[in-house]
PDB file of C-alpha atoms in Angstrom:
ATOM      1  CA  MET A  28      99.077 320.813 189.831  1.00  0.00           C
ATOM      2  CA  SER A  29      96.433 320.064 192.457  1.00  0.00           C
ATOM      3  CA  ILE A  30      96.509 316.859 194.534  1.00  0.00           C
ATOM      4  CA  ALA A  31      93.758 315.967 197.011  1.00  0.00           C
ATOM      5  CA  LEU A  32      91.944 313.064 198.660  1.00  0.00           C
ATOM      6  CA  ARG A  33      88.180 312.631 198.429  1.00  0.00           C
ATOM      7  CA  PRO A  34      85.645 309.803 198.405  1.00  0.00           C
ATOM      8  CA  TRP A  35      85.187 307.965 195.103  1.00  0.00           C
ATOM      9  CA  THR A  36      82.209 308.902 192.914  1.00  0.00           C
ATOM     10  CA  PRO A  37      80.621 307.190 189.894  1.00  0.00           C
ATOM     11  CA  ALA A  38      82.219 309.925 187.761  1.00  0.00           C
ATOM     12  CA  ASP A  39      85.623 308.350 188.546  1.00  0.00           C
ATOM     13  CA  ALA A  40      84.755 305.123 186.684  1.00  0.00           C
ATOM     14  CA  GLU A  41      86.691 305.903 183.496  1.00  0.00           C
ATOM     15  CA  ALA A  42      89.805 306.914 185.442  1.00  0.00           C
ATOM     16  CA  LEU A  43      89.577 303.721 187.507  1.00  0.00           C
ATOM     17  CA  GLN A  44      89.179 301.620 184.367  1.00  0.00           C
ATOM     18  CA  ARG A  45      92.192 303.374 182.782  1.00  0.00           C
ATOM     19  CA  ALA A  46      94.337 302.695 185.877  1.00  0.00           C
ATOM     20  CA  TRP A  47      93.342 299.020 185.795  1.00  0.00           C
ATOM     21  CA  GLN A  48      94.145 298.746 182.063  1.00  0.00           C
ATOM     22  CA  THR A  49      97.568 300.402 182.318  1.00  0.00           C
ATOM     23  CA  ALA A  50      98.852 298.571 185.394  1.00  0.00           C
ATOM     24  CA  PRO A  51      98.957 294.771 185.273  1.00  0.00           C
ATOM     25  CA  ASP A  52     100.616 294.847 188.704  1.00  0.00           C
ATOM     26  CA  LEU A  53      97.356 296.232 190.166  1.00  0.00           C
ATOM     27  CA  ALA A  54      95.446 293.054 189.330  1.00  0.00           C
ATOM     28  CA  THR A  55      95.962 291.861 192.904  1.00  0.00           C
ATOM     29  CA  GLN A  56      94.343 295.056 194.234  1.00  0.00           C
ATOM     30  CA  PHE A  57      91.150 294.387 192.292  1.00  0.00           C
ATOM     31  CA  GLY A  58      90.919 290.627 192.826  1.00  0.00           C
ATOM     32  CA  SER A  59      89.148 288.759 190.076  1.00  0.00           C
ATOM     33  CA  THR A  60      87.173 291.829 189.055  1.00  0.00           C
ATOM     34  CA  GLY A  61      87.773 292.758 185.443  1.00  0.00           C
ATOM     35  CA  LEU A  62      87.260 296.487 185.010  1.00  0.00           C
ATOM     36  CA  THR A  63      86.749 296.112 181.278  1.00  0.00           C
ATOM     37  CA  SER A  64      84.078 298.804 180.971  1.00  0.00           C
ATOM     38  CA  PRO A  65      83.019 302.008 182.700  1.00  0.00           C
ATOM     39  CA  ALA A  66      79.936 300.133 183.973  1.00  0.00           C
ATOM     40  CA  ALA A  67      82.153 297.483 185.598  1.00  0.00           C
ATOM     41  CA  ALA A  68      84.314 300.242 187.130  1.00  0.00           C
ATOM     42  CA  ARG A  69      81.202 302.028 188.481  1.00  0.00           C
ATOM     43  CA  ALA A  70      80.013 298.772 190.036  1.00  0.00           C
ATOM     44  CA  TYR A  71      83.449 298.276 191.622  1.00  0.00           C
ATOM     45  CA  ILE A  72      83.324 301.797 193.079  1.00  0.00           C
ATOM     46  CA  ASP A  73      79.834 301.155 194.499  1.00  0.00           C
ATOM     47  CA  GLU A  74      80.661 297.725 195.925  1.00  0.00           C
ATOM     48  CA  SER A  75      84.335 297.898 196.916  1.00  0.00           C
ATOM     49  CA  LEU A  76      85.550 301.481 197.288  1.00  0.00           C
ATOM     50  CA  LEU A  77      83.207 302.162 200.160  1.00  0.00           C
ATOM     51  CA  PHE A  78      83.061 305.252 202.319  1.00  0.00           C
ATOM     52  CA  GLU A  79      81.262 304.285 205.487  1.00  0.00           C
ATOM     53  CA  GLU A  80      81.831 303.837 209.204  1.00  0.00           C
ATOM     54  CA  ARG A  81      84.188 300.818 209.022  1.00  0.00           C
ATOM     55  CA  ALA A  82      85.747 301.380 205.587  1.00  0.00           C
ATOM     56  CA  ARG A  83      86.947 304.695 204.179  1.00  0.00           C
ATOM     57  CA  ASN A  84      88.351 304.764 200.638  1.00  0.00           C
ATOM     58  CA  TRP A  85      89.652 308.046 199.291  1.00  0.00           C
ATOM     59  CA  ALA A  86      90.477 308.625 195.641  1.00  0.00           C
ATOM     60  CA  ILE A  87      93.877 310.229 195.214  1.00  0.00           C
ATOM     61  CA  VAL A  88      93.000 312.959 192.737  1.00  0.00           C
ATOM     62  CA  GLU A  89      95.379 314.930 190.524  1.00  0.00           C
ATOM     63  CA  ASP A  90      93.815 317.936 188.789  1.00  0.00           C
ATOM     64  CA  GLY A  91      90.357 316.418 189.236  1.00  0.00           C
ATOM     65  CA  VAL A  92      91.259 312.931 187.917  1.00  0.00           C
ATOM     66  CA  ALA A  93      91.416 309.869 190.189  1.00  0.00           C
ATOM     67  CA  ILE A  94      94.905 308.337 189.957  1.00  0.00           C
ATOM     68  CA  GLY A  95      94.937 306.059 192.989  1.00  0.00           C
ATOM     69  CA  ASN A  96      93.364 304.979 196.235  1.00  0.00           C
ATOM     70  CA  VAL A  97      94.224 305.185 199.900  1.00  0.00           C
ATOM     71  CA  ALA A  98      92.048 303.467 202.466  1.00  0.00           C
ATOM     72  CA  ALA A  99      91.473 302.865 206.135  1.00  0.00           C
ATOM     73  CA  THR A 100      89.445 299.666 206.348  1.00  0.00           C
ATOM     74  CA  ALA A 101      88.635 297.063 208.989  1.00  0.00           C
ATOM     75  CA  ILE A 102      88.153 300.063 211.291  1.00  0.00           C
ATOM     76  CA  GLU A 103      87.643 298.511 214.709  1.00  0.00           C
ATOM     77  CA  LEU A 104      86.610 300.924 217.452  1.00  0.00           C
ATOM     78  CA  ARG A 105      86.875 298.667 220.504  1.00  0.00           C
ATOM     79  CA  HIS A 106      90.598 298.131 219.971  1.00  0.00           C
ATOM     80  CA  GLU A 107      91.055 301.391 218.017  1.00  0.00           C
ATOM     81  CA  THR A 108      92.691 299.778 214.969  1.00  0.00           C
ATOM     82  CA  ALA A 109      92.456 299.957 211.180  1.00  0.00           C
ATOM     83  CA  TRP A 110      94.109 298.494 208.089  1.00  0.00           C
ATOM     84  CA  ILE A 111      95.746 300.964 205.687  1.00  0.00           C
ATOM     85  CA  SER A 112      96.151 300.262 201.973  1.00  0.00           C
ATOM     86  CA  TYR A 113      97.154 302.251 198.909  1.00  0.00           C
ATOM     87  CA  TRP A 114      97.798 302.024 195.183  1.00  0.00           C
ATOM     88  CA  LEU A 115      98.636 304.406 192.340  1.00  0.00           C
ATOM     89  CA  ALA A 116      98.280 304.286 188.580  1.00  0.00           C
ATOM     90  CA  PRO A 117     101.725 303.902 186.948  1.00  0.00           C
ATOM     91  CA  ALA A 118     101.912 307.489 185.644  1.00  0.00           C
ATOM     92  CA  ALA A 119     101.470 308.854 189.191  1.00  0.00           C
ATOM     93  CA  ARG A 120     104.173 306.785 190.878  1.00  0.00           C
ATOM     94  CA  GLY A 121     107.444 308.142 192.193  1.00  0.00           C
ATOM     95  CA  ARG A 122     106.122 311.619 193.084  1.00  0.00           C
ATOM     96  CA  GLY A 123     105.431 311.108 196.779  1.00  0.00           C
ATOM     97  CA  TYR A 124     101.655 310.899 196.353  1.00  0.00           C
ATOM     98  CA  ALA A 125     101.275 307.535 198.115  1.00  0.00           C
ATOM     99  CA  ASN A 126     103.371 308.708 201.058  1.00  0.00           C
ATOM    100  CA  GLY A 127     101.409 311.975 201.312  1.00  0.00           C
ATOM    101  CA  ALA A 128      98.114 310.089 201.100  1.00  0.00           C
ATOM    102  CA  VAL A 129      99.083 307.541 203.774  1.00  0.00           C
ATOM    103  CA  LEU A 130     100.226 310.348 206.084  1.00  0.00           C
ATOM    104  CA  ALA A 131      96.962 312.275 205.573  1.00  0.00           C
ATOM    105  CA  VAL A 132      94.812 309.210 206.272  1.00  0.00           C
ATOM    106  CA  SER A 133      96.964 308.264 209.280  1.00  0.00           C
ATOM    107  CA  ASP A 134      96.543 311.777 210.699  1.00  0.00           C
ATOM    108  CA  TRP A 135      92.777 311.529 210.131  1.00  0.00           C
ATOM    109  CA  ALA A 136      92.645 308.122 211.856  1.00  0.00           C
ATOM    110  CA  PHE A 137      94.598 309.278 214.892  1.00  0.00           C
ATOM    111  CA  ARG A 138      92.473 312.443 215.210  1.00  0.00           C
ATOM    112  CA  HIS A 139      89.373 310.223 215.182  1.00  0.00           C
ATOM    113  CA  GLY A 140      90.467 308.048 218.092  1.00  0.00           C
ATOM    114  CA  LEU A 141      92.343 305.177 216.486  1.00  0.00           C
ATOM    115  CA  HIS A 142      95.528 304.040 218.183  1.00  0.00           C
ATOM    116  CA  ARG A 143      97.117 301.390 215.910  1.00  0.00           C
ATOM    117  CA  LEU A 144      97.250 301.355 212.120  1.00  0.00           C
ATOM    118  CA  GLU A 145      98.511 298.306 210.259  1.00  0.00           C
ATOM    119  CA  LEU A 146      99.448 297.549 206.675  1.00  0.00           C
ATOM    120  CA  GLY A 147     101.136 294.781 204.779  1.00  0.00           C
ATOM    121  CA  HIS A 148     102.946 294.424 201.483  1.00  0.00           C
ATOM    122  CA  ARG A 149     104.268 291.504 199.505  1.00  0.00           C
ATOM    123  CA  VAL A 150     107.967 291.141 200.221  1.00  0.00           C
ATOM    124  CA  ASN A 151     108.622 291.374 196.481  1.00  0.00           C
ATOM    125  CA  ASN A 152     107.187 294.923 196.414  1.00  0.00           C
ATOM    126  CA  PRO A 153     110.000 297.213 197.631  1.00  0.00           C
ATOM    127  CA  ALA A 154     108.179 300.375 196.473  1.00  0.00           C
ATOM    128  CA  SER A 155     105.306 299.642 198.848  1.00  0.00           C
ATOM    129  CA  CYS A 156     107.790 299.026 201.645  1.00  0.00           C
ATOM    130  CA  ARG A 157     109.376 302.436 200.994  1.00  0.00           C
ATOM    131  CA  VAL A 158     105.957 304.098 201.253  1.00  0.00           C
ATOM    132  CA  ALA A 159     105.237 302.277 204.523  1.00  0.00           C
ATOM    133  CA  THR A 160     108.520 303.189 206.187  1.00  0.00           C
ATOM    134  CA  ALA A 161     108.486 306.790 204.902  1.00  0.00           C
ATOM    135  CA  SER A 162     104.997 307.096 206.385  1.00  0.00           C
ATOM    136  CA  GLY A 163     106.243 306.091 209.831  1.00  0.00           C
ATOM    137  CA  PHE A 164     105.083 302.453 209.774  1.00  0.00           C
ATOM    138  CA  ARG A 165     107.591 300.153 211.450  1.00  0.00           C
ATOM    139  CA  ALA A 166     108.178 296.627 210.168  1.00  0.00           C
ATOM    140  CA  GLU A 167     106.958 294.027 212.637  1.00  0.00           C
ATOM    141  CA  GLY A 168     107.623 290.760 210.856  1.00  0.00           C
ATOM    142  CA  VAL A 169     106.939 288.546 207.898  1.00  0.00           C
ATOM    143  CA  GLU A 170     103.796 286.469 207.518  1.00  0.00           C
ATOM    144  CA  ARG A 171     104.868 283.475 205.460  1.00  0.00           C
ATOM    145  CA  GLU A 172     102.839 282.614 202.360  1.00  0.00           C
ATOM    146  CA  LYS A 173      99.936 284.765 203.532  1.00  0.00           C
ATOM    147  CA  LEU A 174      98.613 285.748 200.101  1.00  0.00           C
ATOM    148  CA  ARG A 175      97.761 283.579 197.103  1.00  0.00           C
ATOM    149  CA  TYR A 176      97.343 284.965 193.601  1.00  0.00           C
ATOM    150  CA  GLY A 177      96.641 282.201 191.123  1.00  0.00           C
ATOM    151  CA  ALA A 178      98.872 279.277 192.019  1.00  0.00           C
ATOM    152  CA  GLU A 179     101.585 281.449 193.591  1.00  0.00           C
ATOM    153  CA  ARG A 180     101.877 282.272 197.304  1.00  0.00           C
ATOM    154  CA  PHE A 181     103.562 285.398 198.684  1.00  0.00           C
ATOM    155  CA  ASP A 182     105.125 286.325 201.994  1.00  0.00           C
ATOM    156  CA  VAL A 183     103.841 289.600 203.458  1.00  0.00           C
ATOM    157  CA  GLU A 184     105.757 292.018 205.630  1.00  0.00           C
ATOM    158  CA  ARG A 185     103.495 293.617 208.229  1.00  0.00           C
ATOM    159  CA  HIS A 186     104.058 297.192 209.394  1.00  0.00           C
ATOM    160  CA  ALA A 187     102.316 299.250 212.064  1.00  0.00           C
ATOM    161  CA  ARG A 188     102.201 302.815 213.286  1.00  0.00           C
ATOM    162  CA  LEU A 189     100.925 303.837 216.710  1.00  0.00           C
ATOM    163  CA  ARG A 190      99.367 307.171 217.596  1.00  0.00           C
ATOM    164  CA  SER A 191     102.250 307.584 220.085  1.00  0.00           C
ATOM    165  CA  ASP A 192     104.914 307.100 217.387  1.00  0.00           C
ATOM    166  CA  PRO A 193     106.599 310.278 216.150  1.00  0.00           C
ATOM    167  CA  ALA A 194     105.023 311.677 212.990  1.00  0.00           C
ATOM    168  CA  PRO A 195     107.407 311.554 210.030  1.00  0.00           C
ATOM    169  CA  ALA A 196     108.189 314.719 208.114  1.00  0.00           C
ATOM    170  CA  SER A 197     106.622 315.084 204.703  1.00  0.00           C
ATOM    171  CA  SER A 198     107.196 317.530 201.901  1.00  0.00           C
ATOM    172  CA  LEU A 199     103.696 316.871 200.513  1.00  0.00           C
ATOM    173  CA  SER A 200     100.605 317.792 202.508  1.00  0.00           C
ATOM    174  CA  LEU A 201      97.420 316.458 200.933  1.00  0.00           C
ATOM    175  CA  PRO A 202      94.025 317.897 201.761  1.00  0.00           C
ATOM    176  CA  LEU A 203      91.534 315.228 202.764  1.00  0.00           C
ATOM    177  CA  SER A 204      87.809 315.642 202.109  1.00  0.00           C
ATOM    178  CA  MET A 205      85.029 313.665 203.724  1.00  0.00           C
ATOM    179  CA  ALA A 206      82.490 314.536 201.041  1.00  0.00           C
TER     180      ALA A 206
END
């Protein structure tokens, strides 16, 4: 089994659509975008899963098939900060892939001059919290009713990791490609 990180390509559209169809809990990751066709998924890749100076989205790829995303976005060079996010298709969860991906992207960010990485998760998402803490991100507090999905509001727990924080151990080392 081969796991790697690489930028998204239009060829990943069917895998992205499949992930969206099999995971109702990912609806919040995609906003109001309905990935009901490969064309819609390709458009989402082109418009939202960017790989540029201020936003880097890597597909988490298992044996050549995209199964998730890990990103460093809102990359801000003056203050040396970025926002980290991640998601996995249901069949890929529980295998340490999200943790390995977050560690790989964090290492990349710190090697490229960033000092502070932040992330947040809904407080009703303990799996995301486990990924954050296993990846060395310390909880910093709860932002009350920060997110709204439909009529419901959610508290968000914010985490951060500094370049000076000790790197956590990981049993999964994921190669990260820039092309």
